[in-house]
mmCIF file of C-alpha atoms in Angstrom:
data_model
loop_
_atom_site.group_PDB
_atom_site.id
_atom_site.type_symbol
_atom_site.label_atom_id
_atom_site.label_comp_id
_atom_site.label_asym_id
_atom_site.label_seq_id
_atom_site.Cartn_x
_atom_site.Cartn_y
_atom_site.Cartn_z
ATOM 1 C CA MET A 6 12.891 -1.391 -10.459
ATOM 2 C CA LYS A 7 12.827 -4.748 -8.697
ATOM 3 C CA PHE A 8 10.130 -5.512 -6.133
ATOM 4 C CA TYR A 9 11.426 -7.865 -3.429
ATOM 5 C CA LYS A 10 9.279 -10.325 -1.497
ATOM 6 C CA PRO A 11 10.498 -10.805 2.103
ATOM 7 C CA LYS A 12 12.897 -13.720 2.485
ATOM 8 C CA ASN A 13 11.850 -14.313 6.082
ATOM 9 C CA GLU A 14 8.750 -16.488 6.447
ATOM 10 C CA LEU A 15 7.307 -14.472 9.346
ATOM 11 C CA LEU A 16 7.703 -11.168 7.488
ATOM 12 C CA ARG A 17 5.983 -12.634 4.411
ATOM 13 C CA LYS A 18 2.794 -12.964 6.477
ATOM 14 C CA TYR A 19 2.621 -9.212 7.077
ATOM 15 C CA ILE A 20 4.702 -7.467 4.392
ATOM 16 C CA GLU A 21 3.831 -7.808 0.703
ATOM 17 C CA GLY A 22 7.269 -6.581 -0.340
ATOM 18 C CA TYR A 23 9.600 -3.633 -0.785
ATOM 19 C CA TYR A 24 11.742 -1.858 -3.342
ATOM 20 C CA PHE A 25 14.812 0.370 -3.391
ATOM 21 C CA LEU A 26 15.699 3.462 -5.395
ATOM 22 C CA GLN A 27 19.282 4.734 -5.654
ATOM 23 C CA ASP A 28 20.629 8.216 -6.310
ATOM 24 C CA ASP A 29 23.003 6.827 -8.948
ATOM 25 C CA ASP A 30 20.157 5.604 -11.159
ATOM 26 C CA LYS A 31 20.446 6.659 -14.798
ATOM 27 C CA CYS A 32 17.326 8.818 -15.151
ATOM 28 C CA ASN A 33 17.365 12.430 -13.996
ATOM 29 C CA SER A 34 13.685 12.950 -13.278
ATOM 30 C CA TRP A 35 10.591 10.804 -13.472
ATOM 31 C CA HIS A 36 6.862 11.070 -13.048
ATOM 32 C CA TYR A 37 4.221 8.397 -12.545
ATOM 33 C CA LYS A 38 0.735 7.726 -11.222
ATOM 34 C CA THR A 39 -0.026 5.154 -8.554
ATOM 35 C CA PHE A 40 -3.516 3.788 -7.951
ATOM 36 C CA PRO A 41 -5.605 2.900 -4.869
ATOM 37 C CA ASN A 42 -4.746 -0.273 -2.969
ATOM 38 C CA ASN A 43 -5.325 -1.753 0.491
ATOM 39 C CA PHE A 44 -1.682 -1.776 1.547
ATOM 40 C CA THR A 45 -0.150 0.524 4.134
ATOM 41 C CA ILE A 46 2.844 2.065 2.378
ATOM 42 C CA VAL A 47 5.881 3.321 4.288
ATOM 43 C CA THR A 48 8.484 5.281 2.335
ATOM 44 C CA VAL A 49 11.908 6.217 3.716
ATOM 45 C CA MET A 50 14.031 8.741 1.812
ATOM 46 C CA GLN A 51 17.460 10.247 2.351
ATOM 47 C CA ASP A 52 18.258 13.971 2.094
ATOM 48 C CA VAL A 53 15.008 15.060 0.439
ATOM 49 C CA SER A 54 12.227 17.586 0.666
ATOM 50 C CA MET A 55 8.655 16.460 -0.029
ATOM 51 C CA THR A 56 5.472 18.446 -0.603
ATOM 52 C CA GLN A 57 2.019 16.891 -0.919
ATOM 53 C CA SER A 58 -1.266 18.470 -2.012
ATOM 54 C CA ASN A 59 -4.283 17.607 -4.152
ATOM 55 C CA ASN A 60 -3.142 14.018 -4.756
ATOM 56 C CA LYS A 61 0.242 15.192 -6.024
ATOM 57 C CA ILE A 62 3.603 14.550 -4.378
ATOM 58 C CA LEU A 63 6.785 16.400 -5.369
ATOM 59 C CA ILE A 64 10.140 15.021 -4.189
ATOM 60 C CA THR A 65 13.341 17.010 -4.500
ATOM 61 C CA SER A 66 16.817 16.705 -3.014
ATOM 62 C CA SER A 67 17.519 18.842 0.044
ATOM 63 C CA LYS A 68 20.625 20.506 1.454
ATOM 64 C CA GLU A 69 19.403 19.450 4.893
ATOM 65 C CA THR A 70 20.703 15.918 5.381
ATOM 66 C CA GLY A 71 18.787 13.225 7.175
ATOM 67 C CA ILE A 72 15.918 10.777 6.885
ATOM 68 C CA TYR A 73 12.439 11.703 5.782
ATOM 69 C CA SER A 74 9.749 9.038 6.208
ATOM 70 C CA ASN A 75 6.052 9.060 5.473
ATOM 71 C CA MET A 76 3.083 6.704 5.515
ATOM 72 C CA VAL A 77 0.205 6.418 3.037
ATOM 73 C CA TYR A 78 -2.724 4.306 4.139
ATOM 74 C CA ARG A 79 -5.663 5.551 2.112
ATOM 75 C CA TYR A 80 -6.379 7.112 -1.256
ATOM 76 C CA THR A 81 -9.367 6.663 -3.537
ATOM 77 C CA SER A 82 -8.074 8.300 -6.701
ATOM 78 C CA PRO A 83 -4.675 8.258 -8.452
ATOM 79 C CA ILE A 84 -1.701 9.989 -6.831
ATOM 80 C CA GLU A 85 0.816 11.663 -9.144
ATOM 81 C CA ILE A 86 4.406 11.434 -7.945
ATOM 82 C CA PHE A 87 7.193 13.632 -9.327
ATOM 83 C CA TYR A 88 10.894 12.976 -8.677
ATOM 84 C CA GLU A 89 13.014 15.928 -9.775
ATOM 85 C CA GLU A 90 16.192 13.838 -9.543
ATOM 86 C CA PRO A 91 17.351 10.383 -8.366
ATOM 87 C CA ILE A 92 17.311 9.796 -4.603
ATOM 88 C CA ASN A 93 17.972 7.025 -2.087
ATOM 89 C CA GLU A 94 14.694 5.414 -1.020
ATOM 90 C CA ILE A 95 13.175 2.302 0.526
ATOM 91 C CA THR A 96 9.434 1.728 0.199
ATOM 92 C CA LEU A 97 7.633 -1.075 2.047
ATOM 93 C CA TYR A 98 4.124 -2.404 1.352
ATOM 94 C CA PHE A 99 2.485 -3.759 4.516
ATOM 95 C CA LYS A 100 -0.456 -6.096 3.990
ATOM 96 C CA PRO A 101 -3.856 -5.142 5.456
ATOM 97 C CA LEU A 102 -3.503 -5.352 9.269
ATOM 98 C CA GLY A 103 0.228 -6.068 8.793
ATOM 99 C CA ILE A 104 1.703 -2.947 10.312
ATOM 100 C CA ASN A 105 -0.162 -3.645 13.577
ATOM 101 C CA PHE A 106 2.273 -6.507 14.194
ATOM 102 C CA PHE A 107 5.220 -4.105 14.300
ATOM 103 C CA VAL A 108 3.930 -0.719 15.472
ATOM 104 C CA GLU A 109 2.252 -0.667 18.871
ATOM 105 C CA ASP A 110 0.182 2.462 18.221
ATOM 106 C CA ALA A 111 -0.544 2.133 14.485
ATOM 107 C CA ALA A 112 -4.065 3.477 15.175
ATOM 108 C CA ARG A 113 -2.463 6.858 15.877
ATOM 109 C CA TYR A 114 -1.334 7.052 12.255
ATOM 110 C CA TYR A 115 -4.654 5.777 10.914
ATOM 111 C CA ALA A 116 -6.380 8.586 12.798
ATOM 112 C CA MET A 117 -4.398 11.224 10.875
ATOM 113 C CA ASP A 118 -5.792 13.058 7.851
ATOM 114 C CA HIS A 119 -4.997 10.820 4.876
ATOM 115 C CA THR A 120 -5.206 13.729 2.408
ATOM 116 C CA THR A 121 -2.120 15.367 3.912
ATOM 117 C CA GLU A 122 1.474 14.354 4.544
ATOM 118 C CA ILE A 123 1.765 11.787 7.366
ATOM 119 C CA LYS A 124 5.258 11.703 8.830
ATOM 120 C CA PHE A 125 6.165 8.232 10.061
ATOM 121 C CA ASP A 126 8.620 7.857 12.924
ATOM 122 C CA PRO A 127 7.411 4.959 15.092
ATOM 123 C CA PHE A 128 10.572 4.008 17.019
ATOM 124 C CA THR A 129 13.345 5.915 18.764
ATOM 125 C CA ASP A 130 15.962 4.196 16.594
ATOM 126 C CA PHE A 131 13.968 4.257 13.343
ATOM 127 C CA LYS A 132 15.640 7.131 11.488
ATOM 128 C CA ALA A 133 19.157 6.184 12.588
ATOM 129 C CA GLU A 134 18.707 2.573 11.459
ATOM 130 C CA MET A 135 17.102 3.571 8.154
ATOM 131 C CA GLN A 136 20.034 5.918 7.524
ATOM 132 C CA LYS A 137 22.454 3.005 8.046
ATOM 133 C CA ILE A 138 20.465 0.719 5.742
ATOM 134 C CA LEU A 139 20.297 3.303 2.966
ATOM 135 C CA THR A 140 24.075 3.698 3.001
ATOM 136 C CA ILE A 141 24.757 -0.040 2.535
ATOM 137 C CA SER A 142 26.048 -0.562 -0.997
ATOM 138 C CA GLU A 143 25.525 -4.333 -1.338
ATOM 139 C CA ARG A 144 21.880 -5.194 -2.033
ATOM 140 C CA GLU A 145 21.857 -8.588 -0.270
ATOM 141 C CA GLU A 146 23.343 -7.060 2.883
ATOM 142 C CA GLN A 147 20.849 -4.221 2.642
ATOM 143 C CA ILE A 148 17.943 -6.672 2.396
ATOM 144 C CA GLU A 149 19.185 -8.768 5.316
ATOM 145 C CA THR A 150 19.672 -5.698 7.525
ATOM 146 C CA LEU A 151 16.253 -4.284 6.610
ATOM 147 C CA GLU A 152 14.463 -7.545 7.344
ATOM 148 C CA ASN A 153 16.335 -8.088 10.610
ATOM 149 C CA TYR A 154 15.321 -4.602 11.720
ATOM 150 C CA TRP A 155 11.607 -5.231 11.170
ATOM 151 C CA LEU A 156 11.884 -8.662 12.790
ATOM 152 C CA SER A 157 13.286 -6.957 15.892
ATOM 153 C CA LYS A 158 10.058 -4.896 16.073
ATOM 154 C CA TYR A 159 7.656 -7.829 15.713
ATOM 155 C CA ILE A 160 4.768 -7.917 18.213
ATOM 156 C CA ASP A 161 3.092 -11.290 18.796
ATOM 157 C CA ARG A 162 -0.578 -10.365 19.077
ATOM 158 C CA ASP A 163 -3.925 -12.017 18.437
ATOM 159 C CA ILE A 164 -6.195 -10.131 16.053
ATOM 160 C CA SER A 165 -7.561 -13.295 14.483
ATOM 161 C CA MET A 166 -11.160 -12.048 14.585
ATOM 162 C CA LEU A 167 -10.244 -9.061 12.419
ATOM 163 C CA GLU A 168 -8.282 -11.306 10.065
ATOM 164 C CA LYS A 169 -11.420 -13.447 9.597
ATOM 165 C CA ILE A 170 -13.567 -10.356 9.072
ATOM 166 C CA ILE A 171 -11.191 -9.068 6.375
ATOM 167 C CA LYS A 172 -11.399 -12.440 4.579
ATOM 168 C CA GLU A 173 -15.211 -12.247 4.625
ATOM 169 C CA ILE A 174 -15.217 -8.646 3.374
ATOM 170 C CA GLU A 175 -13.271 -9.928 0.360
ATOM 171 C CA THR A 176 -16.290 -12.093 -0.558
ATOM 172 C CA ASP A 177 -19.770 -10.938 -1.620
ATOM 173 C CA THR A 178 -21.301 -11.471 1.845
ATOM 174 C CA ARG A 179 -23.293 -8.414 2.906
ATOM 175 C CA ILE A 180 -21.376 -6.274 5.377
ATOM 176 C CA ASN A 181 -24.389 -6.109 7.716
ATOM 177 C CA GLU A 182 -24.409 -9.916 7.795
ATOM 178 C CA ILE A 183 -20.682 -10.037 8.576
ATOM 179 C CA ALA A 184 -21.188 -7.652 11.509
ATOM 180 C CA LYS A 185 -24.160 -9.688 12.754
ATOM 181 C CA LYS A 186 -22.115 -12.913 12.596
ATOM 182 C CA TYR A 187 -19.583 -11.407 15.025
ATOM 183 C CA ASN A 188 -22.292 -9.870 17.270
ATOM 184 C CA ILE A 189 -21.301 -6.285 16.549
ATOM 185 C CA SER A 190 -22.965 -3.413 14.722
ATOM 186 C CA ARG A 191 -21.857 -2.304 11.265
ATOM 187 C CA GLN A 192 -20.883 1.031 12.822
ATOM 188 C CA TYR A 193 -18.619 -0.692 15.367
ATOM 189 C CA LEU A 194 -17.170 -2.929 12.635
ATOM 190 C CA ASN A 195 -16.169 0.150 10.655
ATOM 191 C CA LYS A 196 -14.717 1.731 13.801
ATOM 192 C CA LEU A 197 -12.510 -1.339 14.347
ATOM 193 C CA LEU A 198 -11.366 -1.332 10.728
ATOM 194 C CA GLN A 199 -10.564 2.374 10.805
ATOM 195 C CA LYS A 200 -8.265 1.772 13.788
ATOM 196 C CA LYS A 201 -6.533 -1.240 12.218
ATOM 197 C CA ILE A 202 -6.463 -0.625 8.440
ATOM 198 C CA GLY A 203 -7.530 3.011 8.059
ATOM 199 C CA LYS A 204 -10.702 2.530 5.998
ATOM 200 C CA SER A 205 -14.284 1.287 6.140
ATOM 201 C CA ALA A 206 -15.453 -2.189 5.121
ATOM 202 C CA SER A 207 -17.174 -0.947 1.957
ATOM 203 C CA GLU A 208 -14.118 1.045 0.855
ATOM 204 C CA TYR A 209 -11.814 -1.911 1.515
ATOM 205 C CA ARG A 210 -14.105 -4.195 -0.530
ATOM 206 C CA ARG A 211 -14.331 -1.735 -3.415
ATOM 207 C CA ILE A 212 -10.543 -1.418 -3.678
ATOM 208 C CA HIS A 213 -10.062 -5.177 -3.225
ATOM 209 C CA ARG A 214 -12.388 -5.864 -6.171
ATOM 210 C CA PHE A 215 -10.532 -3.317 -8.296
ATOM 211 C CA ARG A 216 -7.094 -4.732 -7.445
ATOM 212 C CA ASN A 217 -8.222 -8.312 -7.914
ATOM 213 C CA SER A 218 -9.504 -7.503 -11.383
ATOM 214 C CA ILE A 219 -6.088 -6.042 -12.290
ATOM 215 C CA VAL A 220 -4.338 -9.255 -11.183
ATOM 216 C CA GLU A 221 -6.784 -11.456 -13.103
ATOM 217 C CA ASN A 222 -6.837 -9.300 -16.242
ATOM 218 C CA ASN A 223 -4.480 -11.589 -18.174
ATOM 219 C CA GLU A 224 -6.438 -14.744 -17.293
ATOM 220 C CA VAL A 225 -9.903 -13.888 -18.660
ATOM 221 C CA ARG A 226 -11.375 -13.470 -22.132
ATOM 222 C CA ASN A 227 -13.040 -10.063 -21.836
ATOM 223 C CA LEU A 228 -14.005 -7.234 -19.476
ATOM 224 C CA THR A 229 -17.505 -8.643 -18.924
ATOM 225 C CA GLN A 230 -16.036 -11.879 -17.568
ATOM 226 C CA LEU A 231 -13.507 -9.882 -15.545
ATOM 227 C CA SER A 232 -16.269 -7.835 -13.880
ATOM 228 C CA HIS A 233 -18.395 -10.934 -13.181
ATOM 229 C CA GLU A 234 -15.559 -12.944 -11.626
ATOM 230 C CA ASN A 235 -14.611 -10.092 -9.299
ATOM 231 C CA LEU A 236 -18.086 -9.688 -7.777
ATOM 232 C CA PHE A 237 -19.076 -6.432 -9.453
ATOM 233 C CA TYR A 238 -22.863 -6.153 -9.701
ATOM 234 C CA ASP A 239 -22.757 -5.589 -13.469
ATOM 235 C CA GLN A 240 -20.646 -4.051 -16.227
ATOM 236 C CA SER A 241 -21.726 -0.480 -15.405
ATOM 237 C CA HIS A 242 -20.674 -0.972 -11.755
ATOM 238 C CA PHE A 243 -17.298 -2.260 -12.962
ATOM 239 C CA ASN A 244 -16.865 0.736 -15.292
ATOM 240 C CA LYS A 245 -17.933 3.225 -12.604
ATOM 241 C CA ASP A 246 -15.450 1.944 -10.004
ATOM 242 C CA PHE A 247 -12.597 1.897 -12.517
ATOM 243 C CA ARG A 248 -13.307 5.466 -13.615
ATOM 244 C CA GLU A 249 -13.416 6.700 -9.998
ATOM 245 C CA LEU A 250 -10.281 4.842 -8.887
ATOM 246 C CA THR A 251 -8.132 5.400 -11.989
ATOM 247 C CA HIS A 252 -9.782 8.333 -13.866
ATOM 248 C CA LYS A 253 -9.792 6.028 -16.909
ATOM 249 C CA THR A 254 -12.090 3.441 -18.476
ATOM 250 C CA PRO A 255 -11.202 -0.201 -17.695
ATOM 251 C CA GLY A 256 -10.121 -0.839 -21.296
ATOM 252 C CA SER A 257 -7.900 2.235 -21.453
ATOM 253 C CA PHE A 258 -6.340 1.619 -18.031
ATOM 254 C CA LEU A 259 -5.591 -2.074 -18.602
ATOM 255 C CA LYS A 260 -3.925 -1.308 -21.945
ATOM 256 C CA LYS A 261 -1.670 1.414 -20.542
ATOM 257 C CA VAL A 262 -0.326 -0.204 -17.348
ATOM 258 C CA ASP A 263 1.707 -3.369 -16.914
ATOM 259 C CA THR A 264 -0.700 -5.443 -14.820
ATOM 260 C CA GLY A 265 1.840 -8.245 -14.538
ATOM 261 C CA LYS A 266 4.025 -6.289 -12.128
ATOM 262 C CA GLU A 267 3.615 -6.222 -8.345
ATOM 263 C CA VAL A 268 3.646 -2.404 -8.329
ATOM 264 C CA VAL A 269 1.111 -1.024 -10.814
ATOM 265 C CA TRP A 270 2.297 2.400 -12.015
ATOM 266 C CA LEU A 271 1.514 4.493 -15.053
ATOM 267 C CA PHE A 272 4.644 6.344 -16.183
ATOM 268 C CA ILE A 273 4.073 9.798 -17.682
#
């Protein structure tokens, strides 16, 4: 599976990337685990039925034709995903805050229960256009059409204060101090973040540290150095967060997944 970075410079600011699945792929069924991240993930599938419960998602083909689309914005433990057979799919990874530059009322989705299926249908032409894109056979044309569609939905808005706050949350500055710097309470800061990224400051920081350590895994000598360089308090804090977010020890997890890929999955 190839993960594509947006070709358009504007889209690269807000979308980390996207990938395609095709119903003519060789494998019949597949099963993998995906792990917590701070992206907002939008998946568009053609002619499928999906059920979600207890951090498990089952995807099967459906006799009812049409587009099914969902959004995942928050999870704090692994999600198991089962495909019973190959399907047509596009999945996009929006950067933190990114989807707010395309969807006027993104807060409506972030207010929904993240433990259940969240159907995503933000525009009157969304399903029709996604259907067209999924039927394009040439990949380059498909990419161009997909990117042009999201460019047509771009909203020029100023949320620079929140962008600065997110950058500070990614450091080791105390969250109370960040709130004080912007003359707001920690409670109000978390309220703003819930509306714009779907999670609290402390949860965002915890997942950011975890993801950063995955990226840097191949550049450090040992797990102690890895924990220190990613602002974990100590080795036990590092181990605790990894166990909670992956259900595995850091050593076991980092051996079993390919941390060099943009999409970190554990195939089962």
